Short mmCIF file of C-alpha atoms and ligand atoms in Angstrom, two decimals:
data_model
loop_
_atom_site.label_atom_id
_atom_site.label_comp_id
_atom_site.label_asym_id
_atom_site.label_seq_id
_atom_site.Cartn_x
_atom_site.Cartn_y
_atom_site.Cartn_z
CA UNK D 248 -80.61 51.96 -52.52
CA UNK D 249 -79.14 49.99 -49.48
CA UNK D 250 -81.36 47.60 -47.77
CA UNK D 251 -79.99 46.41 -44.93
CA UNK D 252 -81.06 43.15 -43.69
CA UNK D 253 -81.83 41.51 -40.72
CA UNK D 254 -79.11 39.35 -38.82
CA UNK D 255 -79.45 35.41 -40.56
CA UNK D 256 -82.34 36.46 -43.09
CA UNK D 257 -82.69 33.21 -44.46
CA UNK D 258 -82.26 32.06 -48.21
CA UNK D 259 -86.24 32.43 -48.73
CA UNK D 260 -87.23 35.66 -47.18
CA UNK D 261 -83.95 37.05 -49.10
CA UNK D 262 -85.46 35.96 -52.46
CA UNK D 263 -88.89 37.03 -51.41
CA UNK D 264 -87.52 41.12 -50.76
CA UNK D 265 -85.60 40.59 -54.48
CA UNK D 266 -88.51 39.27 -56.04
CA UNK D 267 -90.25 42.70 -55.04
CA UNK D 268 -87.47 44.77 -56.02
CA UNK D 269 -87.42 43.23 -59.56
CA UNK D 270 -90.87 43.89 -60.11
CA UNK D 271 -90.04 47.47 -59.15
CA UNK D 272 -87.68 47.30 -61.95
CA UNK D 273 -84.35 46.99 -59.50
CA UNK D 274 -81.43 45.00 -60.21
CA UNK D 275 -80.25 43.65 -56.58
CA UNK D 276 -77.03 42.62 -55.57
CA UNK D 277 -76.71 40.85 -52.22
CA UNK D 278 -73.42 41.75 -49.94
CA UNK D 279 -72.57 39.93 -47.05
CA UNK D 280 -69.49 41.18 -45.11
CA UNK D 281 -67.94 40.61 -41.56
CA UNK D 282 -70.66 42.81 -40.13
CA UNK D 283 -73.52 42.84 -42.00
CA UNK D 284 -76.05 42.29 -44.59
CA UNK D 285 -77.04 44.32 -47.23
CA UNK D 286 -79.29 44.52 -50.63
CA UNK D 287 -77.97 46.66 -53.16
CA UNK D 288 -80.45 48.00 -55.63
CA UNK D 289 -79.97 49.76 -58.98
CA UNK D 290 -82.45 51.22 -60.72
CA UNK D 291 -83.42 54.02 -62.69
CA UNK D 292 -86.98 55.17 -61.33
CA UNK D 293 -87.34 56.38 -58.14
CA UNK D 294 -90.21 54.60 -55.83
CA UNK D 295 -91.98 55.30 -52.21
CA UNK D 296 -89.67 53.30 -49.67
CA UNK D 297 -92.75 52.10 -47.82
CA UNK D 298 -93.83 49.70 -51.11
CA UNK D 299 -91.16 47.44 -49.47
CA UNK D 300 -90.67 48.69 -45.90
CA UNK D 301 -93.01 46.50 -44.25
CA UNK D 302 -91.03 43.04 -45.81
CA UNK D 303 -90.09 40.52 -43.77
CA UNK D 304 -86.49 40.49 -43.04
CA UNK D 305 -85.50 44.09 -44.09
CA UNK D 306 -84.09 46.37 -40.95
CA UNK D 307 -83.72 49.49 -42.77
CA UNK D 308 -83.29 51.16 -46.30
CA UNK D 309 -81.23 54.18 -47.38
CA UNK D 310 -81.98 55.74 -50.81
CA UNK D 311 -78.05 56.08 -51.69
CA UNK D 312 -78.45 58.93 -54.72
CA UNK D 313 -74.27 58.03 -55.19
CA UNK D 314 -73.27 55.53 -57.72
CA UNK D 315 -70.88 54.20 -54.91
CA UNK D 316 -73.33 53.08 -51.97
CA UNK D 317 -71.60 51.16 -49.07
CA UNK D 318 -68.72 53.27 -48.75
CA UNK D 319 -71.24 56.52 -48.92
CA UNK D 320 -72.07 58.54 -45.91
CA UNK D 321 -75.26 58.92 -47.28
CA UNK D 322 -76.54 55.91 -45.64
CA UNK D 323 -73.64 55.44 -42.90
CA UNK D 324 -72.95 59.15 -41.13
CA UNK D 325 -70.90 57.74 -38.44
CA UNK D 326 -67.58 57.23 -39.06
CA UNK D 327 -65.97 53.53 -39.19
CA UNK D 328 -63.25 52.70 -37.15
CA UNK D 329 -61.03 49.83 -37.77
CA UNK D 330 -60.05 48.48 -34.37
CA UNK D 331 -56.76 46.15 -35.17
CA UNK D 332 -56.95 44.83 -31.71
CA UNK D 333 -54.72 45.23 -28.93
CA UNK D 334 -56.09 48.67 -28.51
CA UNK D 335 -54.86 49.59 -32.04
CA UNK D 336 -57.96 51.81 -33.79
CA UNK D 337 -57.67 53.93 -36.85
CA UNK D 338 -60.42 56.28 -37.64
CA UNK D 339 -63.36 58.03 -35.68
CA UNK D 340 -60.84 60.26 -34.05
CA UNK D 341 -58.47 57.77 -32.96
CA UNK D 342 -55.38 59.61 -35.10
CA UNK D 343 -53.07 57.49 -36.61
CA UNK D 344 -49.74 57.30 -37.56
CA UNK D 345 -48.04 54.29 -39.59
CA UNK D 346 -44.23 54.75 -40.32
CA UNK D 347 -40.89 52.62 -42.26
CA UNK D 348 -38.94 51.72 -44.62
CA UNK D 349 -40.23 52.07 -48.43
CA UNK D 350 -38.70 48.39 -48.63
CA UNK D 351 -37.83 46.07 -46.12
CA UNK D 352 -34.59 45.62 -45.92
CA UNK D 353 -33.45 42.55 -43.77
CA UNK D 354 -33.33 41.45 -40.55
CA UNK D 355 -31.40 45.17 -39.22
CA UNK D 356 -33.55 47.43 -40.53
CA UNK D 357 -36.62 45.88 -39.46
CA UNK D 358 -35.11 45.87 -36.07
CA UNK D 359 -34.01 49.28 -36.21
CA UNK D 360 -37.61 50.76 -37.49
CA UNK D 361 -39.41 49.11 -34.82
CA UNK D 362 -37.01 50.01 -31.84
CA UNK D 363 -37.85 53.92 -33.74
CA UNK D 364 -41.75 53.20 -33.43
CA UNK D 365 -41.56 51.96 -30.41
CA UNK D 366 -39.42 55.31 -28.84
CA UNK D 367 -42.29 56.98 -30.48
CA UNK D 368 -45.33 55.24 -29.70
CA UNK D 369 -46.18 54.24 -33.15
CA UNK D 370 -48.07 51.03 -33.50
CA UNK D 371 -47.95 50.30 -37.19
CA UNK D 372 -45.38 49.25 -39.51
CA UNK D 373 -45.31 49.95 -43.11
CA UNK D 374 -43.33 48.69 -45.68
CA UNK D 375 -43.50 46.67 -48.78
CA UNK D 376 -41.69 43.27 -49.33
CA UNK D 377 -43.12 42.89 -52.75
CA UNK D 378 -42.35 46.11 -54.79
CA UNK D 379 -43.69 47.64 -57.65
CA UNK D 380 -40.77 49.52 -59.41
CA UNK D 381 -40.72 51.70 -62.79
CA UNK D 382 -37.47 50.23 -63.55
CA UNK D 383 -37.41 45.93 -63.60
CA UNK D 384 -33.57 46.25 -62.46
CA UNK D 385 -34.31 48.48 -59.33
CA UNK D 386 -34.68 46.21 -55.84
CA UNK D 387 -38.31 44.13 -56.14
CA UNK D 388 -38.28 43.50 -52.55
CA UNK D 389 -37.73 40.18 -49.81
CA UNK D 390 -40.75 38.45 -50.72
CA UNK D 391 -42.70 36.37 -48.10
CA UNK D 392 -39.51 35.26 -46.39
CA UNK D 393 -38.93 38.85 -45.65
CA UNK D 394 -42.34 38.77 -44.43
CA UNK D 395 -42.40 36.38 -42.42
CA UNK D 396 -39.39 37.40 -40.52
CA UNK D 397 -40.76 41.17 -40.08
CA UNK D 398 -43.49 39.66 -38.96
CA UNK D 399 -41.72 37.46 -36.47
CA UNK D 400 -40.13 40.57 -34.82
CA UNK D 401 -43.06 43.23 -35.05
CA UNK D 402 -45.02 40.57 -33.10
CA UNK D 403 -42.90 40.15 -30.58
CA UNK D 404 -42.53 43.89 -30.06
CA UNK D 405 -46.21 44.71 -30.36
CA UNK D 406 -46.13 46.41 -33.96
CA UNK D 407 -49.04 45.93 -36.60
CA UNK D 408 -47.88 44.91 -39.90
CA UNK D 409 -49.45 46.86 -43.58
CA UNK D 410 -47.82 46.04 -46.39
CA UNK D 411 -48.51 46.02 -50.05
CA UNK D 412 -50.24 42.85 -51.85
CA UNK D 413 -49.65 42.91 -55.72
CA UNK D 414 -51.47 40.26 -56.79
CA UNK D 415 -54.08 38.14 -56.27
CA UNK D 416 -51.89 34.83 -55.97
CA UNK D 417 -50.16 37.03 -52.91
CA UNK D 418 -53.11 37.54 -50.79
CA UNK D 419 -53.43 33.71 -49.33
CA UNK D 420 -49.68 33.76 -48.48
CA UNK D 421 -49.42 37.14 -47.15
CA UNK D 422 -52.75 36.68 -45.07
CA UNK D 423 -51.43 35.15 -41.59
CA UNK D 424 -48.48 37.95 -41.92
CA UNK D 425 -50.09 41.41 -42.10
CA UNK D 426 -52.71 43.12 -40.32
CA UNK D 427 -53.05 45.65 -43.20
CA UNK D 428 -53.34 44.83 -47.18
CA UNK D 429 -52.29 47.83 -49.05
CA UNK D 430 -53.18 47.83 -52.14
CA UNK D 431 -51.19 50.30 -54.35
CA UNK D 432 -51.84 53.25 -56.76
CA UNK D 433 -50.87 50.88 -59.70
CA UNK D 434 -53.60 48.46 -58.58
CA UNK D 435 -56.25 51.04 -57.61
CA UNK D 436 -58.24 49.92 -60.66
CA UNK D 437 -56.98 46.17 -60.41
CA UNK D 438 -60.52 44.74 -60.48
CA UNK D 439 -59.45 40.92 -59.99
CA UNK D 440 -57.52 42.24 -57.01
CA UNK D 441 -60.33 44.53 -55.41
CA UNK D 442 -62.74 41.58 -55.82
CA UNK D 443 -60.20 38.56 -54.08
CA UNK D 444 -59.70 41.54 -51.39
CA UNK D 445 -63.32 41.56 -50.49
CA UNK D 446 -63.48 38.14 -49.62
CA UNK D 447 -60.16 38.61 -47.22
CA UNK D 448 -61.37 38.91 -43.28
CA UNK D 449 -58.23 41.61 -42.66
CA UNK D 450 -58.54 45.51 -43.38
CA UNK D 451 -57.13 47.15 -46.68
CA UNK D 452 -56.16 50.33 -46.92
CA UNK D 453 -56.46 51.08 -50.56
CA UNK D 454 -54.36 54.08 -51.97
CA UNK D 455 -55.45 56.48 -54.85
CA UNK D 456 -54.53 55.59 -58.39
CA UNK D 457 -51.56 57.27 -59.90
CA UNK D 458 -54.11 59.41 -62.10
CA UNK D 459 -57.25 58.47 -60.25
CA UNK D 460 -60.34 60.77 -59.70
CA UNK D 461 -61.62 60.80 -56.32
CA UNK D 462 -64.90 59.49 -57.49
CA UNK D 463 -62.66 56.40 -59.15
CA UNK D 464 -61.00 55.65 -55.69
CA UNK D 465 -64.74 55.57 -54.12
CA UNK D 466 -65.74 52.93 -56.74
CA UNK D 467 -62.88 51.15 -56.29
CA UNK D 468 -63.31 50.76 -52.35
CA UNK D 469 -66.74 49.57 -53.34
CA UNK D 470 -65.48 46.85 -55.28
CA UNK D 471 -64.21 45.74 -51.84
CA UNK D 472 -66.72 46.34 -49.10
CA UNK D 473 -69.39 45.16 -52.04
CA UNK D 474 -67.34 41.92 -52.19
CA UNK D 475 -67.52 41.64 -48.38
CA UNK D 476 -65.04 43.63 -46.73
CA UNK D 477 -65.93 46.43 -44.93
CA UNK D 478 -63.03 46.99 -43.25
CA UNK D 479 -61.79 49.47 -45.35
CA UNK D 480 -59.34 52.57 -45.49
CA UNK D 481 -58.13 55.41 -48.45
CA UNK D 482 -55.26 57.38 -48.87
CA UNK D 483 -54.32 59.88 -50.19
CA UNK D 484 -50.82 59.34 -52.15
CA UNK D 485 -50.84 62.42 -54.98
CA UNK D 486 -51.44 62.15 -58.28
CA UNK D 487 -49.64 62.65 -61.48
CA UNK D 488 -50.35 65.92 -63.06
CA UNK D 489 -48.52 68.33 -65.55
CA UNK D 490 -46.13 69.41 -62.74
CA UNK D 491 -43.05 68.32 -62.55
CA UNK D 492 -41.18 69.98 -59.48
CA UNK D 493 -42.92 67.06 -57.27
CA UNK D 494 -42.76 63.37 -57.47
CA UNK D 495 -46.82 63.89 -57.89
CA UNK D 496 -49.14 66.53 -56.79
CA UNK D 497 -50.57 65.71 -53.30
CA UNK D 498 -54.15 66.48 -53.47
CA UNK D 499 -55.22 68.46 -50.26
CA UNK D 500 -58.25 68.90 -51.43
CA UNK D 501 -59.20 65.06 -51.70
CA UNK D 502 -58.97 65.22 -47.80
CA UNK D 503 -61.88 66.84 -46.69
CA UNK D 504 -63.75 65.81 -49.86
CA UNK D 505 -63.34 61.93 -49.43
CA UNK D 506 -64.54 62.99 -45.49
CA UNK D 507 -67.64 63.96 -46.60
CA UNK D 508 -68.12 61.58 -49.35
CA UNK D 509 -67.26 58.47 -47.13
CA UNK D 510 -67.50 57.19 -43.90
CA UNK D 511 -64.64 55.58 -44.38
CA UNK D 512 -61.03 56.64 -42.60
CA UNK D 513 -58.67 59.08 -45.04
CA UNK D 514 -55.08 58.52 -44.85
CA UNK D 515 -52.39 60.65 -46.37
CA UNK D 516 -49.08 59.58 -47.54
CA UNK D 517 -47.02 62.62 -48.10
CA UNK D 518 -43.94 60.76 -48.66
CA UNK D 519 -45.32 59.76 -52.31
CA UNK D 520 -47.64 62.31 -52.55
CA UNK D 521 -44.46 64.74 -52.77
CA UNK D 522 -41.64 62.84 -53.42
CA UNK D 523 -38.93 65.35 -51.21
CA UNK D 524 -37.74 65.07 -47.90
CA UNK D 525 -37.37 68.19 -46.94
CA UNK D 526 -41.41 68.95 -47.45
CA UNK D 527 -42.91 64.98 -46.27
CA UNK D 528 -43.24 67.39 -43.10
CA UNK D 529 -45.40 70.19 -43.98
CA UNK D 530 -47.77 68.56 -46.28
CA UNK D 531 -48.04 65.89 -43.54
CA UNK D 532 -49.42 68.55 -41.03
CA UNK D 533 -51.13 70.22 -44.33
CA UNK D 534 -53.02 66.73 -44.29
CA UNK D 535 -53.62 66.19 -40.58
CA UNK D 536 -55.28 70.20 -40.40
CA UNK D 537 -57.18 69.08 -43.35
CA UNK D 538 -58.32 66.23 -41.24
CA UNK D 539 -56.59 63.22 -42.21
CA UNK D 540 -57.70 59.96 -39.70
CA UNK D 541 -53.68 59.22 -39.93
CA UNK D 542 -50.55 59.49 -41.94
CA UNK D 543 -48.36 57.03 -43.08
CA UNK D 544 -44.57 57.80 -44.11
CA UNK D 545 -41.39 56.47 -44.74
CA UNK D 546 -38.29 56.50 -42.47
CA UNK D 547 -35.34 54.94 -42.23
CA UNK D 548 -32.41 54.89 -40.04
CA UNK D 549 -30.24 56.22 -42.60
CA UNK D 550 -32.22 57.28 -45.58
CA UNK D 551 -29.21 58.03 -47.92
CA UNK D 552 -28.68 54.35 -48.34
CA UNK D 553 -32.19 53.21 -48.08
CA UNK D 554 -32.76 50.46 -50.89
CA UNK D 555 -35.87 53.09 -52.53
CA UNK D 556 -37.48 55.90 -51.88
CA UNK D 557 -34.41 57.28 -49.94
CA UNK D 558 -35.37 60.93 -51.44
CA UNK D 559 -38.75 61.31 -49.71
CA UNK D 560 -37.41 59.25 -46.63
CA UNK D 561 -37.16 60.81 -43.43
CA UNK D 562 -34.48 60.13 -40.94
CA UNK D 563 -35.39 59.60 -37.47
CA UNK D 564 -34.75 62.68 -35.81
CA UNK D 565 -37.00 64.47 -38.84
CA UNK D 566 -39.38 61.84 -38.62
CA UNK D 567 -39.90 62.14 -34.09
CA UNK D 568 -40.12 65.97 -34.49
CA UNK D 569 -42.78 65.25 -37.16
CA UNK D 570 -44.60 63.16 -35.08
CA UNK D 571 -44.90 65.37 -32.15
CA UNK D 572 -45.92 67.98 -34.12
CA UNK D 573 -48.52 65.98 -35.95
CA UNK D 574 -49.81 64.56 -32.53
CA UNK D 575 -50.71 68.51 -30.88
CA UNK D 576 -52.05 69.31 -34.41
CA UNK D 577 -54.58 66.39 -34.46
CA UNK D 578 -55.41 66.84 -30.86
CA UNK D 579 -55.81 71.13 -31.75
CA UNK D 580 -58.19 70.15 -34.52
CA UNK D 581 -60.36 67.24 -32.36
CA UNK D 582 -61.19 69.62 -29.97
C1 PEP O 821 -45.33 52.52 -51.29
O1 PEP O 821 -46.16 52.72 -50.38
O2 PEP O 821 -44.13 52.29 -51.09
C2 PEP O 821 -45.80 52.63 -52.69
C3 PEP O 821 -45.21 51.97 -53.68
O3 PEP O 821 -46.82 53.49 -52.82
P1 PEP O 821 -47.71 53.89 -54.10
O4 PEP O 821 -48.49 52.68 -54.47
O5 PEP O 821 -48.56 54.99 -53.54
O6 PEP O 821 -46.79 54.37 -55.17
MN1 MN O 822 -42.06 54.12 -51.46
#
């Protein structure tokens, strides 16, 4: 149950709506975010809404069946959009496409990337400076000196930073430098993370874990909009599965399905989700027909000698042929 509460309910009539809820045998759990607040209640027998409709303070109430609640669209049916300002919106039929290196590189390839966005009127960046990598002896990324002078030149250009926080001791010094936490499929289920995350006043887009149910990635955005951030995003990245011609099986399916589960925007990553160059394309406009919100992918000026990823990295003239095609697909399936 969601019980959402009037604008600056004070400490007393909050305690007073819980009191009644406990006696109804409901744990609560009180959420305050950017936007709103909200009275989460658990509890295992069913009861007539109107018992507690008429209490001071309450604005409306949504029996939420799902385990997950605030992400559910069976309280919210209209979908969020995440306005990043400067007329940068993601979601709610604003498409979106976010585009880069895997890594950043240094101080020409971030310059490179964003003259490419900019040719192609792509507002976001991506790219991580902090990197997880299977092997300790690959490249671990700039760190927040790299971040700081990315951020430096995407500013000054116009470009909207998301990059990938790996740890909670990361958030505070990433925070003035991004527009966009990602959080990664290693960390989908990084609960410490999720929680410091909710109390950040900056969107995350959080990315499926590498073996994660669809129902686990819902819970997991919870963690975060229950914490107090609502501004909230999930992507599609693949999964791992017995196949082994792909990095990981991208999940077409979870598409649709998280659309109807959540009101929440879907993005798909098809660079990760399967690992080859030559296919980012297709399963990107696979995604978009689905009806992704946006896709984010990696390109790089010359992918060959990009610093990771170069094998699912598309080079620019792949990547603007993409794009065009993705943009008339998105506007076929809006109308
Ligand atoms: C990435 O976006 O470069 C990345 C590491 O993604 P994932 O967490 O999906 O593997
Ligand atoms: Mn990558």
């Amino acid at each position: 149950m969601i019980i959402q509460l009037e604008k600056g309910v004070n400490g007393e009539v909050l305690n007073s709506v819980e009191r009644e809820l406990h006696v109804l045998k409901y744990k609560t759990t009180h959420v305050q975010t950017q936007y709103g607040s909200y009275l989460i209640g658990t509890g295992k027998k069913q009861f007539d809404i109107r018992k507690i409709g008429h209490l001071k303070g309450i604005k409306d109430i949504h029996v939420v069946s799902d385990d997950y609640k605030l992400v559910s669209t069976k309280w919210k049916v209209n979908p969020t959009i995440i306005d990043l300002g400067d007329n940068v919106k993601i979601g709610g039929g604003h498409f979106s496409l976010m585009a880069g290196p895997c890594s950043i590189e240094g101080e020409e390839n971030i310059k490179d990337t964003i003259n490419f966005l900019k040719t192609n009127d792509i507002r976001i960046m991506r790219g991580g400076v902090y990197k997880p990598r299977s092997s300790p002896y690959s490249f671990r990324g700039l760190g927040i000196e790299g971040l700081k002078m990315w951020h430096k030149l995407a500013r000054e250009n116009g470009i909207k930073i998301i990059s990938e926080v790996m740890q909670v001791s990361q958030i505070e010094e990433m925070h003035d430098y991004v527009d966009i936490f990602q959080v990664g499929a290693r960390n989908t289920q990084n609960y410490n993370l999720l929680d410091e995350l909710g109390k950040v006043d900056k969107p995350v887009l959080l990315k499926r874990g590498i073996s994660g149910t669809i129902d686990e990635l819902l819970h997991s955005a919870e963690y975060i909009f229950s914490g107090g951030n609502e501004r909230l995003l999930l992507c599609e990245r693949g999964i791992r599965t017995y196949e082994k011609a792909s990095r990981n099986t991208f999940d077409i399916n979870a598409i649709p399905i998280l659309k109807e589960k959540s009101h929440l925007p879907v993005i798909a990553d098809p660079s990760h989700g399967i690992g080859i160059r030559d296919h980012v394309g297709p399963l990107a406009m696979a995604a978009t027909v689905a009806g992704a919100d946006g896709v984010i992918f990696e390109t790089h000026c010359r992918p060959e000698e990009a610093f990771s990823d170069g094998q699912q990295t598309l080079d620019y003239n792949e990547a603007s042929s993409l794009i065009e095609k993705l943009r008339i697909l998105s506007s076929m399936i809006a109308n």
